[in-house]
PDB file of C-alpha atoms in Angstrom:
ATOM      1  CA  MET A   1      22.766   0.652 121.408  1.00  0.00           C
ATOM      2  CA  PRO A   2      23.000  -3.100 120.679  1.00  0.00           C
ATOM      3  CA  THR A   3      24.300  -5.271 123.486  1.00  0.00           C
ATOM      4  CA  ALA A   4      27.337  -7.483 123.199  1.00  0.00           C
ATOM      5  CA  ASP A   5      25.062 -10.544 123.164  1.00  0.00           C
ATOM      6  CA  ALA A   6      22.988  -9.098 120.313  1.00  0.00           C
ATOM      7  CA  CYS A   7      26.100  -8.340 118.263  1.00  0.00           C
ATOM      8  CA  LYS A   8      27.401 -11.842 118.904  1.00  0.00           C
ATOM      9  CA  LEU A   9      24.057 -13.316 117.845  1.00  0.00           C
ATOM     10  CA  ARG A  10      24.052 -11.314 114.596  1.00  0.00           C
ATOM     11  CA  HIS A  11      27.639 -12.360 113.887  1.00  0.00           C
ATOM     12  CA  THR A  12      26.752 -16.016 114.508  1.00  0.00           C
ATOM     13  CA  GLN A  13      23.685 -15.758 112.279  1.00  0.00           C
ATOM     14  CA  LYS A  14      25.791 -14.163 109.519  1.00  0.00           C
ATOM     15  CA  ASN A  15      28.236 -17.076 109.675  1.00  0.00           C
ATOM     16  CA  ILE A  16      25.384 -19.585 109.530  1.00  0.00           C
ATOM     17  CA  ASN A  17      23.881 -17.826 106.486  1.00  0.00           C
ATOM     18  CA  GLU A  18      27.246 -17.828 104.712  1.00  0.00           C
ATOM     19  CA  MET A  19      27.714 -21.508 105.519  1.00  0.00           C
ATOM     20  CA  GLU A  20      24.278 -22.305 104.115  1.00  0.00           C
ATOM     21  CA  LEU A  21      25.105 -20.388 100.927  1.00  0.00           C
ATOM     22  CA  CYS A  22      28.357 -22.295 100.504  1.00  0.00           C
ATOM     23  CA  ARG A  23      26.584 -25.588 101.087  1.00  0.00           C
ATOM     24  CA  LEU A  24      24.058 -24.826  98.364  1.00  0.00           C
ATOM     25  CA  ALA A  25      26.690 -24.059  95.714  1.00  0.00           C
ATOM     26  CA  GLN A  26      28.434 -27.255  94.660  1.00  0.00           C
ATOM     27  CA  LEU A  27      29.882 -28.771  91.517  1.00  0.00           C
ATOM     28  CA  TYR A  28      27.967 -31.876  90.459  1.00  0.00           C
ATOM     29  CA  PHE A  29      29.013 -34.500  87.911  1.00  0.00           C
ATOM     30  CA  ARG A  30      26.290 -36.812  86.661  1.00  0.00           C
ATOM     31  CA  TYR A  31      27.702 -39.374  84.278  1.00  0.00           C
ATOM     32  CA  GLY A  32      26.333 -42.387  82.471  1.00  0.00           C
ATOM     33  CA  ALA A  33      26.738 -44.560  79.406  1.00  0.00           C
ATOM     34  CA  MET A  34      24.987 -43.741  76.154  1.00  0.00           C
ATOM     35  CA  ASN A  35      21.172 -43.708  76.418  1.00  0.00           C
ATOM     36  CA  SER A  36      21.138 -43.170  80.194  1.00  0.00           C
ATOM     37  CA  GLY A  37      18.897 -40.100  79.992  1.00  0.00           C
ATOM     38  CA  LYS A  38      21.473 -37.362  80.597  1.00  0.00           C
ATOM     39  CA  SER A  39      20.012 -34.794  78.201  1.00  0.00           C
ATOM     40  CA  ILE A  40      16.424 -35.300  79.316  1.00  0.00           C
ATOM     41  CA  GLU A  41      17.607 -34.888  82.917  1.00  0.00           C
ATOM     42  CA  ILE A  42      19.118 -31.490  82.071  1.00  0.00           C
ATOM     43  CA  LEU A  43      15.841 -30.369  80.526  1.00  0.00           C
ATOM     44  CA  LYS A  44      13.945 -31.611  83.579  1.00  0.00           C
ATOM     45  CA  VAL A  45      16.245 -29.804  86.020  1.00  0.00           C
ATOM     46  CA  ALA A  46      15.914 -26.584  84.000  1.00  0.00           C
ATOM     47  CA  HIS A  47      12.116 -26.902  84.042  1.00  0.00           C
ATOM     48  CA  ASN A  48      12.067 -27.439  87.809  1.00  0.00           C
ATOM     49  CA  TYR A  49      14.075 -24.267  88.423  1.00  0.00           C
ATOM     50  CA  GLU A  50      12.037 -22.169  86.019  1.00  0.00           C
ATOM     51  CA  GLU A  51       8.764 -23.425  87.447  1.00  0.00           C
ATOM     52  CA  GLN A  52       9.866 -21.634  90.635  1.00  0.00           C
ATOM     53  CA  ASN A  53      10.776 -18.471  88.670  1.00  0.00           C
ATOM     54  CA  LYS A  54      14.502 -19.175  88.987  1.00  0.00           C
ATOM     55  CA  SER A  55      16.760 -18.639  85.988  1.00  0.00           C
ATOM     56  CA  VAL A  56      19.279 -21.126  84.629  1.00  0.00           C
ATOM     57  CA  LEU A  57      22.044 -20.975  82.051  1.00  0.00           C
ATOM     58  CA  ILE A  58      22.408 -24.044  79.841  1.00  0.00           C
ATOM     59  CA  PHE A  59      25.626 -24.829  77.986  1.00  0.00           C
ATOM     60  CA  THR A  60      26.468 -27.653  75.609  1.00  0.00           C
ATOM     61  CA  SER A  61      29.570 -28.652  73.692  1.00  0.00           C
ATOM     62  CA  ALA A  62      29.833 -27.401  70.115  1.00  0.00           C
ATOM     63  CA  VAL A  63      31.493 -30.730  69.273  1.00  0.00           C
ATOM     64  CA  ASP A  64      28.157 -32.588  69.302  1.00  0.00           C
ATOM     65  CA  ASP A  65      26.366 -31.547  66.116  1.00  0.00           C
ATOM     66  CA  ARG A  66      24.042 -34.556  65.746  1.00  0.00           C
ATOM     67  CA  ASP A  67      20.949 -32.358  65.930  1.00  0.00           C
ATOM     68  CA  GLU A  68      22.174 -28.780  65.680  1.00  0.00           C
ATOM     69  CA  ILE A  69      25.015 -26.898  67.329  1.00  0.00           C
ATOM     70  CA  GLY A  70      23.808 -24.994  70.368  1.00  0.00           C
ATOM     71  CA  TYR A  71      20.935 -27.291  71.345  1.00  0.00           C
ATOM     72  CA  VAL A  72      20.388 -29.872  74.067  1.00  0.00           C
ATOM     73  CA  SER A  73      18.353 -32.630  72.411  1.00  0.00           C
ATOM     74  CA  SER A  74      16.902 -35.778  73.951  1.00  0.00           C
ATOM     75  CA  ARG A  75      16.143 -39.055  72.199  1.00  0.00           C
ATOM     76  CA  ILE A  76      12.417 -38.627  72.930  1.00  0.00           C
ATOM     77  CA  GLY A  77      12.265 -35.447  70.867  1.00  0.00           C
ATOM     78  CA  LEU A  78      12.566 -32.681  73.470  1.00  0.00           C
ATOM     79  CA  ARG A  79      15.142 -30.018  72.725  1.00  0.00           C
ATOM     80  CA  ARG A  80      16.193 -26.625  73.977  1.00  0.00           C
ATOM     81  CA  GLU A  81      18.614 -23.928  72.896  1.00  0.00           C
ATOM     82  CA  ALA A  82      21.889 -23.721  74.814  1.00  0.00           C
ATOM     83  CA  ILE A  83      25.129 -21.748  74.730  1.00  0.00           C
ATOM     84  CA  PRO A  84      27.671 -23.699  72.623  1.00  0.00           C
ATOM     85  CA  ILE A  85      31.106 -24.306  74.129  1.00  0.00           C
ATOM     86  CA  ASP A  86      34.204 -24.492  71.943  1.00  0.00           C
ATOM     87  CA  PRO A  87      37.794 -24.714  73.252  1.00  0.00           C
ATOM     88  CA  SER A  88      38.062 -20.919  73.548  1.00  0.00           C
ATOM     89  CA  THR A  89      34.727 -20.279  75.319  1.00  0.00           C
ATOM     90  CA  ASP A  90      35.030 -18.281  78.543  1.00  0.00           C
ATOM     91  CA  ILE A  91      32.340 -20.022  80.598  1.00  0.00           C
ATOM     92  CA  PHE A  92      33.198 -18.173  83.811  1.00  0.00           C
ATOM     93  CA  GLY A  93      33.003 -14.766  82.114  1.00  0.00           C
ATOM     94  CA  THR A  94      29.651 -15.588  80.527  1.00  0.00           C
ATOM     95  CA  VAL A  95      28.164 -16.639  83.863  1.00  0.00           C
ATOM     96  CA  GLN A  96      29.777 -13.784  85.801  1.00  0.00           C
ATOM     97  CA  SER A  97      28.113 -11.228  83.513  1.00  0.00           C
ATOM     98  CA  GLN A  98      24.713 -12.566  84.627  1.00  0.00           C
ATOM     99  CA  ALA A  99      25.626 -13.764  88.113  1.00  0.00           C
ATOM    100  CA  GLY A 100      22.952 -11.807  89.969  1.00  0.00           C
ATOM    101  CA  ARG A 101      20.193 -13.379  87.910  1.00  0.00           C
ATOM    102  CA  ILE A 102      21.299 -17.018  87.638  1.00  0.00           C
ATOM    103  CA  SER A 103      20.306 -19.739  90.104  1.00  0.00           C
ATOM    104  CA  CYS A 104      22.035 -22.687  88.439  1.00  0.00           C
ATOM    105  CA  VAL A 105      24.370 -23.539  85.557  1.00  0.00           C
ATOM    106  CA  LEU A 106      23.756 -26.730  83.557  1.00  0.00           C
ATOM    107  CA  VAL A 107      26.332 -28.218  81.164  1.00  0.00           C
ATOM    108  CA  ASP A 108      25.565 -30.998  78.687  1.00  0.00           C
ATOM    109  CA  GLU A 109      28.293 -33.153  77.055  1.00  0.00           C
ATOM    110  CA  VAL A 110      30.726 -32.007  79.749  1.00  0.00           C
ATOM    111  CA  GLN A 111      33.206 -34.717  78.737  1.00  0.00           C
ATOM    112  CA  PHE A 112      34.221 -32.600  75.726  1.00  0.00           C
ATOM    113  CA  LEU A 113      35.373 -29.635  77.841  1.00  0.00           C
ATOM    114  CA  ASN A 114      39.065 -29.044  78.450  1.00  0.00           C
ATOM    115  CA  LYS A 115      40.787 -28.836  81.842  1.00  0.00           C
ATOM    116  CA  GLU A 116      40.716 -25.022  81.933  1.00  0.00           C
ATOM    117  CA  GLN A 117      36.964 -25.005  81.356  1.00  0.00           C
ATOM    118  CA  ILE A 118      36.354 -27.535  84.136  1.00  0.00           C
ATOM    119  CA  LEU A 119      38.360 -25.267  86.442  1.00  0.00           C
ATOM    120  CA  GLN A 120      36.110 -22.398  85.330  1.00  0.00           C
ATOM    121  CA  LEU A 121      33.080 -24.435  86.439  1.00  0.00           C
ATOM    122  CA  ALA A 122      34.715 -24.872  89.849  1.00  0.00           C
ATOM    123  CA  ARG A 123      35.339 -21.112  90.027  1.00  0.00           C
ATOM    124  CA  ILE A 124      31.663 -20.423  89.291  1.00  0.00           C
ATOM    125  CA  VAL A 125      30.794 -22.492  92.354  1.00  0.00           C
ATOM    126  CA  ASP A 126      33.540 -21.177  94.622  1.00  0.00           C
ATOM    127  CA  GLU A 127      33.617 -17.501  93.636  1.00  0.00           C
ATOM    128  CA  LEU A 128      30.060 -16.799  92.455  1.00  0.00           C
ATOM    129  CA  ASN A 129      28.263 -19.261  94.761  1.00  0.00           C
ATOM    130  CA  ILE A 130      26.216 -20.661  91.870  1.00  0.00           C
ATOM    131  CA  PRO A 131      25.676 -24.436  91.689  1.00  0.00           C
ATOM    132  CA  VAL A 132      26.922 -26.128  88.522  1.00  0.00           C
ATOM    133  CA  MET A 133      25.700 -29.469  87.210  1.00  0.00           C
ATOM    134  CA  GLY A 134      27.706 -31.198  84.474  1.00  0.00           C
ATOM    135  CA  PHE A 135      26.277 -34.158  82.560  1.00  0.00           C
ATOM    136  CA  GLY A 136      28.205 -36.448  80.244  1.00  0.00           C
ATOM    137  CA  LEU A 137      30.032 -39.665  79.500  1.00  0.00           C
ATOM    138  CA  LYS A 138      32.796 -40.857  81.808  1.00  0.00           C
ATOM    139  CA  ASN A 139      34.748 -43.157  79.505  1.00  0.00           C
ATOM    140  CA  ASP A 140      35.145 -43.430  75.744  1.00  0.00           C
ATOM    141  CA  PHE A 141      34.762 -46.508  73.509  1.00  0.00           C
ATOM    142  CA  GLN A 142      38.275 -47.680  74.511  1.00  0.00           C
ATOM    143  CA  ASN A 143      37.454 -47.199  78.220  1.00  0.00           C
ATOM    144  CA  GLU A 144      39.747 -44.212  78.572  1.00  0.00           C
ATOM    145  CA  LEU A 145      38.583 -41.087  80.364  1.00  0.00           C
ATOM    146  CA  PHE A 146      37.695 -38.025  78.339  1.00  0.00           C
ATOM    147  CA  GLU A 147      39.579 -34.894  79.392  1.00  0.00           C
ATOM    148  CA  GLY A 148      36.447 -33.218  80.708  1.00  0.00           C
ATOM    149  CA  SER A 149      35.243 -36.260  82.633  1.00  0.00           C
ATOM    150  CA  LYS A 150      38.705 -36.829  84.114  1.00  0.00           C
ATOM    151  CA  TYR A 151      38.775 -33.369  85.665  1.00  0.00           C
ATOM    152  CA  MET A 152      35.128 -33.476  86.692  1.00  0.00           C
ATOM    153  CA  LEU A 153      35.928 -36.634  88.650  1.00  0.00           C
ATOM    154  CA  LEU A 154      38.821 -34.782  90.304  1.00  0.00           C
ATOM    155  CA  TYR A 155      37.079 -31.489  91.061  1.00  0.00           C
ATOM    156  CA  ALA A 156      33.369 -32.280  91.514  1.00  0.00           C
ATOM    157  CA  ASP A 157      31.872 -32.075  94.995  1.00  0.00           C
ATOM    158  CA  LYS A 158      29.256 -34.702  94.209  1.00  0.00           C
ATOM    159  CA  ILE A 159      29.445 -37.507  91.633  1.00  0.00           C
ATOM    160  CA  GLU A 160      26.405 -39.539  90.596  1.00  0.00           C
ATOM    161  CA  GLU A 161      26.047 -42.357  88.100  1.00  0.00           C
ATOM    162  CA  MET A 162      22.978 -42.309  85.851  1.00  0.00           C
ATOM    163  CA  LYS A 163      22.144 -45.935  85.198  1.00  0.00           C
ATOM    164  CA  THR A 164      20.897 -47.792  82.144  1.00  0.00           C
ATOM    165  CA  ILE A 165      20.959 -51.430  81.073  1.00  0.00           C
ATOM    166  CA  CYS A 166      23.249 -53.188  78.609  1.00  0.00           C
ATOM    167  CA  TRP A 167      21.973 -53.307  75.023  1.00  0.00           C
ATOM    168  CA  PHE A 168      22.669 -57.054  74.808  1.00  0.00           C
ATOM    169  CA  CYS A 169      21.861 -58.399  78.296  1.00  0.00           C
ATOM    170  CA  GLU A 170      20.283 -57.414  81.613  1.00  0.00           C
ATOM    171  CA  ARG A 171      23.431 -56.136  83.337  1.00  0.00           C
ATOM    172  CA  LYS A 172      24.094 -52.489  84.086  1.00  0.00           C
ATOM    173  CA  ALA A 173      25.741 -50.638  81.185  1.00  0.00           C
ATOM    174  CA  THR A 174      29.033 -49.050  82.205  1.00  0.00           C
ATOM    175  CA  MET A 175      30.794 -48.801  78.827  1.00  0.00           C
ATOM    176  CA  ASN A 176      30.176 -47.566  75.294  1.00  0.00           C
ATOM    177  CA  LEU A 177      30.702 -49.904  72.347  1.00  0.00           C
ATOM    178  CA  ARG A 178      31.502 -48.298  68.989  1.00  0.00           C
ATOM    179  CA  VAL A 179      30.501 -50.112  65.794  1.00  0.00           C
ATOM    180  CA  ASP A 180      31.359 -49.454  62.148  1.00  0.00           C
ATOM    181  CA  GLU A 181      28.964 -49.096  59.206  1.00  0.00           C
ATOM    182  CA  GLN A 182      28.722 -52.876  58.944  1.00  0.00           C
ATOM    183  CA  GLY A 183      27.805 -53.197  62.614  1.00  0.00           C
ATOM    184  CA  ARG A 184      31.166 -54.661  63.633  1.00  0.00           C
ATOM    185  CA  PRO A 185      32.760 -53.659  66.982  1.00  0.00           C
ATOM    186  CA  VAL A 186      35.531 -51.067  66.815  1.00  0.00           C
ATOM    187  CA  TYR A 187      38.248 -50.845  69.467  1.00  0.00           C
ATOM    188  CA  THR A 188      40.747 -48.471  67.832  1.00  0.00           C
ATOM    189  CA  GLY A 189      40.551 -45.020  66.288  1.00  0.00           C
ATOM    190  CA  GLU A 190      39.993 -41.385  67.214  1.00  0.00           C
ATOM    191  CA  GLN A 191      38.550 -40.797  70.660  1.00  0.00           C
ATOM    192  CA  ILE A 192      35.821 -38.455  69.460  1.00  0.00           C
ATOM    193  CA  GLN A 193      33.422 -39.619  66.780  1.00  0.00           C
ATOM    194  CA  ILE A 194      29.954 -38.159  67.092  1.00  0.00           C
ATOM    195  CA  GLY A 195      27.125 -40.651  66.691  1.00  0.00           C
ATOM    196  CA  GLY A 196      23.940 -42.102  68.104  1.00  0.00           C
ATOM    197  CA  ASN A 197      22.455 -45.594  68.183  1.00  0.00           C
ATOM    198  CA  ASP A 198      23.885 -46.274  64.730  1.00  0.00           C
ATOM    199  CA  THR A 199      27.425 -45.865  66.086  1.00  0.00           C
ATOM    200  CA  TYR A 200      27.373 -46.653  69.819  1.00  0.00           C
ATOM    201  CA  TYR A 201      25.715 -49.120  72.183  1.00  0.00           C
ATOM    202  CA  PRO A 202      25.578 -48.872  75.991  1.00  0.00           C
ATOM    203  CA  VAL A 203      27.054 -52.140  77.238  1.00  0.00           C
ATOM    204  CA  CYS A 204      28.334 -53.983  80.291  1.00  0.00           C
ATOM    205  CA  ARG A 205      31.983 -55.008  80.625  1.00  0.00           C
ATOM    206  CA  LYS A 206      31.330 -58.570  79.405  1.00  0.00           C
ATOM    207  CA  CYS A 207      29.419 -57.500  76.300  1.00  0.00           C
ATOM    208  CA  HIS A 208      31.965 -54.815  75.498  1.00  0.00           C
ATOM    209  CA  ALA A 209      34.601 -57.527  75.146  1.00  0.00           C
ATOM    210  CA  ASN A 210      32.292 -60.015  73.414  1.00  0.00           C
ATOM    211  CA  PRO A 211      29.237 -58.229  71.964  1.00  0.00           C
ATOM    212  CA  LYS A 212      26.386 -60.294  70.568  1.00  0.00           C
ATOM    213  CA  LEU A 213      26.574 -58.822  67.068  1.00  0.00           C
TER     214      LEU A 213
END
């Protein structure tokens, strides 16, 4: 029959194990301006998990159709299939159905998610003990927060900036400059307009106000 000390030790060890599990599962937000390497970072993280025989689920917004809907694509040519997210997608339900087999959830273009979907990411961490990493822009071309990035900033456990340099100078890029077909800066219009280097430049605050175009 186990002694009182042995039972106490097992109870203590159980609490420590549960604490370790909770520490491992966190909601991460990695944001950066255009061209800061967010998509390639997702592909790298996925590779690192799978190299250790650990499974990941990759999601991406269906809004971004520059390459093809349902793919995470990097500027250097690497791409990978992902689960597309539209406003009605039940992210929590999708992950819950595979919870016993998933080690991490990765979300590209997280800025395009709505508040309810960001709360679902938090639930995946808190209720399923699966870490979630969201990658995306923080601010739009008018320097307003996207809905998804706003709530990631509020709910994420860890927030990390992915850095790149300004297109026009050597300062750190913190903003995204939109240009029209003639290459002129645009400061008004719809928040979401999908585009690449032909439409947006990563810029510093000074060059956003006075770009060298």
